[in-house]
Amino acid sequence: MTDDPGQQPTAPDTAAWPDLQTSPPAPAPRRTVTKRTWALLIVSALIVVGLSLASLIKVPVAILRPGPATNTLGTIDGKSVISIEGATTYPTDGQLLFTTVSLAGGPQYPVSAIEWAWTKLTDRNAQFYPESAFFQEGQTADEVQQESTAEMTGSQEIAQTVALRAAGFTVGEKIEVAAVSSDAPSGKVFHVGDILLTINGKTIDRIDDPINALDDVKAGTEVPVTVERGGARVSFEAKTGARPDNGKAYLGIVPNPKYTFPVKVTVNAGDVGGPSAGTMFSLAIYDKLTSGSLTGGKSIAGTGTISEDGTVGPIGGVRQKMIGARDAGATYFLAPESDCGEVVGHVPSGLTVVKIATFDEAKSDVQKIAAGQSQGLPTCTAS
């Protein structure tokens, strides 16, 4: 409109201003859902539901995968893996790597159907076992954790004992009755906490002594026993029974070593359980307590349990541990002789595997590797 009240407004020039068309817009074309679209929607929904169900369905298997390798001569989160107080220690170099596996399955980390299928399809380094190979029926997550922690603690104590004795230290030892079987042939004459002094007239100083003391005893006879109980010496006769596996005499008690260490050794293994790092811990402790570098700057990985007499025992997952060692840069791997069947045909490229049966063999082989004398070291061969 203009300022002239008598002038009538004129219609806008719709040709010049098309946006000012006054006619209503045409309706949008109607879209229809085709059968193909419905089929895709249904299939997608079924896939989502199927995956959700698969993640809830548990499969009774255990899956082993390669785990990390840790240098026992190094640190974890800024803390030394091996620290020693009360004795002279010496500089070390190179690496003594303890290897691990990642274990899925059991009450702590149950395997879902989708994890099982995905691992089957994508991970050629994984191995599958029945869940019963690693876990007892009805075992709880807490029980699994407690067992794993106890095995690691015991492994560390034995590793210290072996290494300290090899380095010339004296480790005191008493053998305690940790448990008495409910059907022990000796009945209730033993008490938990008894310190074994003599059995069948033989002094008990080491963990194997209670068994060795019965070597010449006929099952079913009684033997004289002396223990320390509540600070006093107590003597009695204990009846033996026949072991179901070999018929040899036994008492039905569980002996447990109580060590007195001349120095304080602290092992920081991180979030790792089980006994299989024992051999590598013992080598690292020995290296720190003796002059010179045990590794000669080389990167050497390994595995194996360790017994008080220095015997290296078998472990699980040696294939995965060799892969973890290779991935961590190790060029040599110490494998328990009893695991050679798992080693043959599965050694990763670039890794030399040396079989060992005792701590002394492991120490000698590492020294030879350090000196560049690795030719002729014992290896696993096909039987």
Short mmCIF file of C-alpha atoms in Angstrom, two decimals:
data_model
loop_
_atom_site.label_atom_id
_atom_site.label_comp_id
_atom_site.label_asym_id
_atom_site.label_seq_id
_atom_site.Cartn_x
_atom_site.Cartn_y
_atom_site.Cartn_z
CA MET A 1 0.00 0.00 0.00
CA THR A 2 0.98 3.61 -0.55
CA ASP A 3 0.43 6.67 1.64
CA ASP A 4 -2.59 7.59 -0.52
CA PRO A 5 -5.61 6.14 1.31
CA GLY A 6 -7.65 6.21 -1.83
CA GLN A 7 -5.28 4.09 -3.91
CA GLN A 8 -6.06 0.37 -4.11
CA PRO A 9 -3.29 -2.13 -3.70
CA THR A 10 -2.07 -3.85 -6.81
CA ALA A 11 -1.40 -7.59 -7.07
CA PRO A 12 2.24 -8.62 -6.98
CA ASP A 13 3.99 -9.46 -10.21
CA THR A 14 4.09 -13.21 -9.84
CA ALA A 15 6.02 -13.64 -13.03
CA ALA A 16 8.87 -11.60 -11.60
CA TRP A 17 8.57 -13.15 -8.16
CA PRO A 18 7.75 -16.83 -8.57
CA ASP A 19 8.12 -17.47 -4.83
CA LEU A 20 4.94 -15.49 -4.32
CA GLN A 21 2.67 -17.92 -6.19
CA THR A 22 -0.54 -18.13 -4.25
CA SER A 23 -1.66 -21.54 -5.46
CA PRO A 24 -1.03 -24.41 -2.94
CA PRO A 25 2.00 -26.61 -3.56
CA ALA A 26 1.52 -29.96 -5.20
CA PRO A 27 1.44 -32.87 -2.71
CA ALA A 28 4.63 -34.94 -2.36
CA PRO A 29 4.55 -38.27 -4.14
CA ARG A 30 3.38 -41.06 -1.85
CA ARG A 31 6.06 -43.55 -1.01
CA THR A 32 5.30 -47.22 -0.60
CA VAL A 33 7.39 -49.87 1.28
CA THR A 34 8.26 -52.64 -1.12
CA LYS A 35 8.48 -56.32 -0.25
CA ARG A 36 12.24 -56.10 -0.72
CA THR A 37 12.48 -53.33 1.87
CA TRP A 38 10.37 -55.30 4.33
CA ALA A 39 12.59 -58.33 3.81
CA LEU A 40 15.72 -56.30 4.50
CA LEU A 41 14.21 -54.85 7.66
CA ILE A 42 13.21 -58.29 8.93
CA VAL A 43 16.63 -59.81 8.14
CA SER A 44 18.39 -56.91 9.89
CA ALA A 45 16.21 -57.34 12.97
CA LEU A 46 16.87 -61.08 13.00
CA ILE A 47 20.62 -60.46 12.76
CA VAL A 48 20.52 -58.04 15.69
CA VAL A 49 18.48 -60.48 17.77
CA GLY A 50 20.73 -63.38 16.76
CA LEU A 51 23.89 -61.52 17.72
CA SER A 52 22.37 -60.51 21.02
CA LEU A 53 21.44 -64.10 21.80
CA ALA A 54 24.86 -65.36 20.68
CA SER A 55 26.54 -62.97 23.09
CA LEU A 56 24.47 -64.47 25.92
CA ILE A 57 24.96 -68.14 25.04
CA LYS A 58 28.05 -69.53 26.77
CA VAL A 59 30.26 -72.21 25.21
CA PRO A 60 32.11 -74.63 27.55
CA VAL A 61 35.52 -74.06 26.01
CA ALA A 62 38.79 -72.41 27.02
CA ILE A 63 40.65 -70.29 24.47
CA LEU A 64 44.39 -69.69 24.66
CA ARG A 65 45.88 -66.71 22.83
CA PRO A 66 49.39 -65.17 22.91
CA GLY A 67 49.88 -62.85 25.88
CA PRO A 68 52.49 -60.16 26.60
CA ALA A 69 56.10 -60.95 27.47
CA THR A 70 57.71 -59.06 30.38
CA ASN A 71 61.40 -58.49 31.03
CA THR A 72 62.20 -59.81 34.51
CA LEU A 73 65.28 -57.54 34.50
CA GLY A 74 63.14 -54.48 33.75
CA THR A 75 60.18 -52.64 35.26
CA ILE A 76 56.39 -52.71 35.32
CA ASP A 77 54.67 -49.36 35.81
CA GLY A 78 57.94 -47.85 36.99
CA LYS A 79 58.66 -50.58 39.57
CA SER A 80 61.39 -53.17 39.20
CA VAL A 81 60.09 -56.65 38.43
CA ILE A 82 62.82 -58.05 40.71
CA SER A 83 64.13 -56.00 43.63
CA ILE A 84 66.58 -57.28 46.26
CA GLU A 85 67.43 -55.85 49.68
CA GLY A 86 70.12 -57.03 52.11
CA ALA A 87 72.67 -58.26 49.57
CA THR A 88 75.02 -56.81 46.98
CA THR A 89 73.43 -56.71 43.54
CA TYR A 90 75.10 -56.25 40.16
CA PRO A 91 74.13 -54.43 36.95
CA THR A 92 72.32 -56.46 34.31
CA ASP A 93 71.54 -55.94 30.65
CA GLY A 94 69.68 -57.73 27.90
CA GLN A 95 66.35 -59.34 28.60
CA LEU A 96 65.07 -62.40 30.44
CA LEU A 97 61.42 -62.40 29.39
CA PHE A 98 58.71 -64.36 31.13
CA THR A 99 55.91 -65.17 28.71
CA THR A 100 52.17 -65.39 29.26
CA VAL A 101 48.98 -66.52 27.61
CA SER A 102 45.58 -64.87 27.50
CA LEU A 103 43.05 -67.41 28.77
CA ALA A 104 39.33 -67.00 28.11
CA GLY A 105 36.84 -69.39 29.63
CA GLY A 106 35.77 -70.57 33.05
CA PRO A 107 33.79 -68.64 35.64
CA GLN A 108 35.86 -65.46 35.35
CA TYR A 109 35.78 -64.93 31.58
CA PRO A 110 33.17 -67.27 30.05
CA VAL A 111 33.31 -67.65 26.28
CA SER A 112 30.20 -66.60 24.39
CA ALA A 113 29.07 -68.25 21.18
CA ILE A 114 29.89 -65.10 19.22
CA GLU A 115 33.41 -64.90 20.69
CA TRP A 116 33.97 -68.58 19.92
CA ALA A 117 32.83 -68.16 16.30
CA TRP A 118 34.74 -64.92 15.74
CA THR A 119 37.96 -66.36 17.18
CA LYS A 120 37.58 -69.48 15.02
CA LEU A 121 37.30 -67.32 11.93
CA THR A 122 39.92 -64.66 12.62
CA ASP A 123 42.64 -65.86 15.02
CA ARG A 124 44.92 -68.59 13.70
CA ASN A 125 47.10 -68.37 16.84
CA ALA A 126 44.30 -69.33 19.20
CA GLN A 127 43.90 -72.84 20.58
CA PHE A 128 40.65 -74.30 21.86
CA TYR A 129 40.32 -76.76 24.75
CA PRO A 130 37.46 -78.20 26.78
CA GLU A 131 36.79 -75.91 29.71
CA SER A 132 37.42 -78.88 32.03
CA ALA A 133 41.09 -78.88 30.97
CA PHE A 134 41.66 -75.74 33.06
CA PHE A 135 38.76 -75.43 35.48
CA GLN A 136 37.06 -77.73 37.95
CA GLU A 137 33.32 -78.21 37.76
CA GLY A 138 31.51 -75.78 40.04
CA GLN A 139 34.60 -73.63 40.61
CA THR A 140 33.79 -69.98 41.31
CA ALA A 141 35.59 -66.94 39.93
CA ASP A 142 36.96 -66.15 43.39
CA GLU A 143 38.31 -69.69 43.77
CA VAL A 144 40.03 -69.49 40.39
CA GLN A 145 41.63 -66.16 41.32
CA GLN A 146 42.77 -67.43 44.73
CA GLU A 147 44.29 -70.56 43.19
CA SER A 148 46.10 -68.58 40.50
CA THR A 149 47.46 -66.10 43.05
CA ALA A 150 48.60 -68.89 45.37
CA GLU A 151 50.40 -70.62 42.50
CA MET A 152 52.21 -67.41 41.59
CA THR A 153 53.21 -66.76 45.22
CA GLY A 154 54.50 -70.31 45.65
CA SER A 155 56.36 -70.11 42.34
CA GLN A 156 58.10 -66.90 43.42
CA GLU A 157 59.21 -68.40 46.76
CA ILE A 158 60.64 -71.50 45.09
CA ALA A 159 62.34 -69.36 42.42
CA GLN A 160 63.99 -67.32 45.18
CA THR A 161 65.11 -70.47 46.96
CA VAL A 162 66.65 -72.01 43.84
CA ALA A 163 68.37 -68.79 42.77
CA LEU A 164 69.71 -67.90 46.22
CA ARG A 165 71.15 -71.37 46.78
CA ALA A 166 72.71 -71.33 43.31
CA ALA A 167 74.30 -67.96 44.17
CA GLY A 168 75.82 -69.39 47.36
CA PHE A 169 73.27 -68.27 49.97
CA THR A 170 71.81 -70.49 52.68
CA VAL A 171 68.02 -70.66 52.73
CA GLY A 172 66.51 -72.08 55.90
CA GLU A 173 63.60 -74.44 55.46
CA LYS A 174 61.02 -76.16 57.65
CA ILE A 175 58.31 -78.49 56.41
CA GLU A 176 54.87 -77.78 57.80
CA VAL A 177 51.74 -79.94 57.64
CA ALA A 178 49.44 -77.77 55.53
CA ALA A 179 46.52 -80.20 55.45
CA VAL A 180 45.51 -83.68 56.61
CA SER A 181 43.35 -85.80 54.34
CA SER A 182 39.92 -86.68 55.75
CA ASP A 183 40.66 -90.35 55.06
CA ALA A 184 44.34 -90.25 56.02
CA PRO A 185 45.59 -93.75 56.98
CA SER A 186 47.41 -92.11 59.91
CA GLY A 187 44.11 -90.86 61.26
CA LYS A 188 44.20 -87.68 63.34
CA VAL A 189 47.70 -88.01 64.80
CA PHE A 190 48.93 -85.16 62.59
CA HIS A 191 47.72 -81.60 63.18
CA VAL A 192 47.68 -78.80 60.64
CA GLY A 193 50.64 -76.56 61.53
CA ASP A 194 52.89 -79.37 62.77
CA ILE A 195 56.53 -78.88 61.79
CA LEU A 196 57.90 -82.22 60.60
CA LEU A 197 61.23 -83.08 62.26
CA THR A 198 61.70 -86.80 61.56
CA ILE A 199 59.76 -89.56 59.80
CA ASN A 200 60.86 -93.16 60.06
CA GLY A 201 64.06 -91.97 61.74
CA LYS A 202 65.01 -89.68 58.83
CA THR A 203 65.44 -85.92 59.22
CA ILE A 204 62.95 -83.78 57.32
CA ASP A 205 64.66 -80.71 55.82
CA ARG A 206 63.27 -80.42 52.30
CA ILE A 207 59.87 -80.70 50.67
CA ASP A 208 60.59 -84.12 49.13
CA ASP A 209 61.86 -85.64 52.38
CA PRO A 210 58.45 -86.82 53.72
CA ILE A 211 57.96 -88.95 50.59
CA ASN A 212 61.56 -90.18 50.44
CA ALA A 213 61.44 -91.18 54.11
CA LEU A 214 58.86 -93.84 53.22
CA ASP A 215 60.78 -95.41 50.31
CA ASP A 216 61.60 -98.60 52.25
CA VAL A 217 58.33 -98.76 54.22
CA LYS A 218 55.70 -101.39 53.48
CA ALA A 219 52.24 -99.88 53.07
CA GLY A 220 50.05 -100.55 56.08
CA THR A 221 52.82 -100.50 58.68
CA GLU A 222 53.43 -97.79 61.28
CA VAL A 223 56.40 -95.45 61.33
CA PRO A 224 57.79 -93.26 64.15
CA VAL A 225 57.25 -89.53 63.67
CA THR A 226 58.52 -86.49 65.56
CA VAL A 227 57.01 -83.03 65.05
CA GLU A 228 57.25 -79.60 66.59
CA ARG A 229 53.83 -78.60 67.87
CA GLY A 230 53.19 -75.41 69.78
CA GLY A 231 56.92 -75.03 70.46
CA ALA A 232 57.28 -78.55 71.92
CA ARG A 233 58.56 -81.79 70.43
CA VAL A 234 55.87 -84.45 70.08
CA SER A 235 56.52 -88.07 69.05
CA PHE A 236 54.00 -90.69 67.92
CA GLU A 237 53.45 -93.65 65.60
CA ALA A 238 51.68 -92.96 62.30
CA LYS A 239 50.06 -95.67 60.22
CA THR A 240 50.75 -95.71 56.47
CA GLY A 241 48.42 -96.64 53.64
CA ALA A 242 48.92 -97.69 50.01
CA ARG A 243 48.78 -95.02 47.33
CA PRO A 244 46.11 -95.91 44.76
CA ASP A 245 48.37 -94.99 41.83
CA ASN A 246 51.50 -96.99 42.68
CA GLY A 247 50.86 -98.89 45.90
CA LYS A 248 53.67 -97.13 47.78
CA ALA A 249 53.31 -96.12 51.42
CA TYR A 250 51.85 -92.72 52.23
CA LEU A 251 50.59 -90.83 55.29
CA GLY A 252 47.80 -88.68 53.87
CA ILE A 253 49.27 -85.28 54.75
CA VAL A 254 50.09 -82.26 52.59
CA PRO A 255 53.56 -80.90 53.37
CA ASN A 256 54.34 -77.25 52.71
CA PRO A 257 57.76 -75.54 52.91
CA LYS A 258 58.33 -72.55 55.20
CA TYR A 259 61.47 -70.74 54.10
CA THR A 260 63.76 -68.39 55.98
CA PHE A 261 65.43 -66.13 53.43
CA PRO A 262 68.77 -64.43 54.16
CA VAL A 263 67.84 -61.47 51.92
CA LYS A 264 64.58 -59.84 50.90
CA VAL A 265 63.53 -60.50 47.32
CA THR A 266 60.40 -58.78 46.02
CA VAL A 267 58.80 -59.90 42.76
CA ASN A 268 56.42 -57.53 40.97
CA ALA A 269 54.78 -59.63 38.27
CA GLY A 270 51.86 -57.31 37.56
CA ASP A 271 48.43 -58.77 36.92
CA VAL A 272 49.69 -62.30 36.20
CA GLY A 273 48.92 -65.54 38.00
CA GLY A 274 49.98 -69.15 37.84
CA PRO A 275 53.33 -70.91 38.35
CA SER A 276 54.85 -70.91 34.85
CA ALA A 277 57.19 -67.91 35.30
CA GLY A 278 59.23 -69.69 37.99
CA THR A 279 62.22 -70.58 35.82
CA MET A 280 62.62 -67.06 34.39
CA PHE A 281 62.25 -65.49 37.87
CA SER A 282 65.00 -67.73 39.23
CA LEU A 283 67.35 -66.80 36.36
CA ALA A 284 66.71 -63.07 36.90
CA ILE A 285 67.30 -63.26 40.66
CA TYR A 286 70.51 -65.22 40.09
CA ASP A 287 71.65 -62.66 37.48
CA LYS A 288 71.16 -59.75 39.89
CA LEU A 289 73.04 -61.53 42.70
CA THR A 290 76.09 -62.52 40.64
CA SER A 291 78.66 -60.38 38.84
CA GLY A 292 78.63 -60.07 35.10
CA SER A 293 75.73 -60.11 32.68
CA LEU A 294 74.05 -63.49 32.39
CA THR A 295 72.47 -62.64 29.00
CA GLY A 296 75.39 -60.80 27.41
CA GLY A 297 72.87 -58.25 26.14
CA LYS A 298 70.78 -60.85 24.31
CA SER A 299 66.98 -61.04 24.41
CA ILE A 300 66.03 -64.45 25.80
CA ALA A 301 62.49 -65.52 26.64
CA GLY A 302 61.24 -68.67 28.27
CA THR A 303 58.76 -70.48 30.44
CA GLY A 304 58.48 -73.39 32.84
CA THR A 305 57.62 -74.09 36.44
CA ILE A 306 60.49 -74.56 38.89
CA SER A 307 60.78 -77.10 41.69
CA GLU A 308 62.91 -76.75 44.78
CA ASP A 309 65.44 -79.23 43.39
CA GLY A 310 65.73 -77.10 40.23
CA THR A 311 63.57 -79.27 37.98
CA VAL A 312 61.84 -77.32 35.21
CA GLY A 313 58.26 -78.50 34.75
CA PRO A 314 55.71 -78.35 31.91
CA ILE A 315 53.28 -75.52 31.33
CA GLY A 316 50.27 -74.80 29.15
CA GLY A 317 50.13 -72.67 26.02
CA VAL A 318 53.74 -73.03 24.91
CA ARG A 319 52.76 -72.33 21.28
CA GLN A 320 51.17 -69.01 22.24
CA LYS A 321 54.11 -68.15 24.49
CA MET A 322 56.59 -68.66 21.65
CA ILE A 323 54.56 -66.26 19.50
CA GLY A 324 54.46 -63.73 22.34
CA ALA A 325 58.23 -64.07 22.76
CA ARG A 326 58.85 -63.51 19.04
CA ASP A 327 56.53 -60.49 18.99
CA ALA A 328 58.42 -59.03 22.00
CA GLY A 329 61.70 -59.21 20.07
CA ALA A 330 63.23 -62.31 21.67
CA THR A 331 65.58 -64.36 19.53
CA TYR A 332 65.90 -67.33 21.91
CA PHE A 333 63.27 -69.23 23.87
CA LEU A 334 63.83 -71.65 26.77
CA ALA A 335 61.19 -74.41 26.67
CA PRO A 336 60.65 -77.20 29.19
CA GLU A 337 61.83 -80.52 27.79
CA SER A 338 58.49 -82.05 28.76
CA ASP A 339 56.71 -79.59 26.41
CA CYS A 340 58.75 -80.48 23.32
CA GLY A 341 55.77 -82.27 21.78
CA GLU A 342 53.96 -78.94 21.60
CA VAL A 343 57.03 -77.08 20.34
CA VAL A 344 57.92 -79.20 17.30
CA GLY A 345 56.36 -77.81 14.14
CA HIS A 346 55.17 -74.60 15.78
CA VAL A 347 58.33 -72.52 16.27
CA PRO A 348 57.82 -68.99 14.88
CA SER A 349 60.25 -67.73 12.26
CA GLY A 350 63.26 -65.97 13.77
CA LEU A 351 63.08 -67.75 17.14
CA THR A 352 65.55 -70.40 18.31
CA VAL A 353 64.09 -72.78 20.91
CA VAL A 354 66.37 -74.42 23.48
CA LYS A 355 65.00 -77.26 25.58
CA ILE A 356 65.79 -77.31 29.30
CA ALA A 357 65.08 -79.76 32.11
CA THR A 358 66.72 -78.05 35.11
CA PHE A 359 67.70 -74.63 36.39
CA ASP A 360 71.38 -75.48 35.97
CA GLU A 361 70.79 -76.36 32.32
CA ALA A 362 68.88 -73.13 31.77
CA LYS A 363 71.63 -71.06 33.39
CA SER A 364 74.36 -72.81 31.40
CA ASP A 365 72.48 -72.41 28.12
CA VAL A 366 71.90 -68.69 28.72
CA GLN A 367 75.60 -68.25 29.45
CA LYS A 368 76.47 -70.00 26.18
CA ILE A 369 74.03 -67.82 24.24
CA ALA A 370 75.60 -64.75 25.87
CA ALA A 371 79.05 -65.91 24.78
CA GLY A 372 77.92 -66.54 21.20
CA GLN A 373 78.22 -70.31 21.61
CA SER A 374 74.63 -71.27 20.78
CA GLN A 375 75.61 -73.87 18.20
CA GLY A 376 74.85 -77.34 19.49
CA LEU A 377 72.46 -76.31 22.24
CA PRO A 378 69.76 -78.94 22.83
CA THR A 379 66.58 -78.43 20.83
CA CYS A 380 63.22 -80.14 20.60
CA THR A 381 63.02 -82.73 17.85
CA ALA A 382 60.19 -84.83 16.49
CA SER A 383 59.91 -88.17 18.25
#
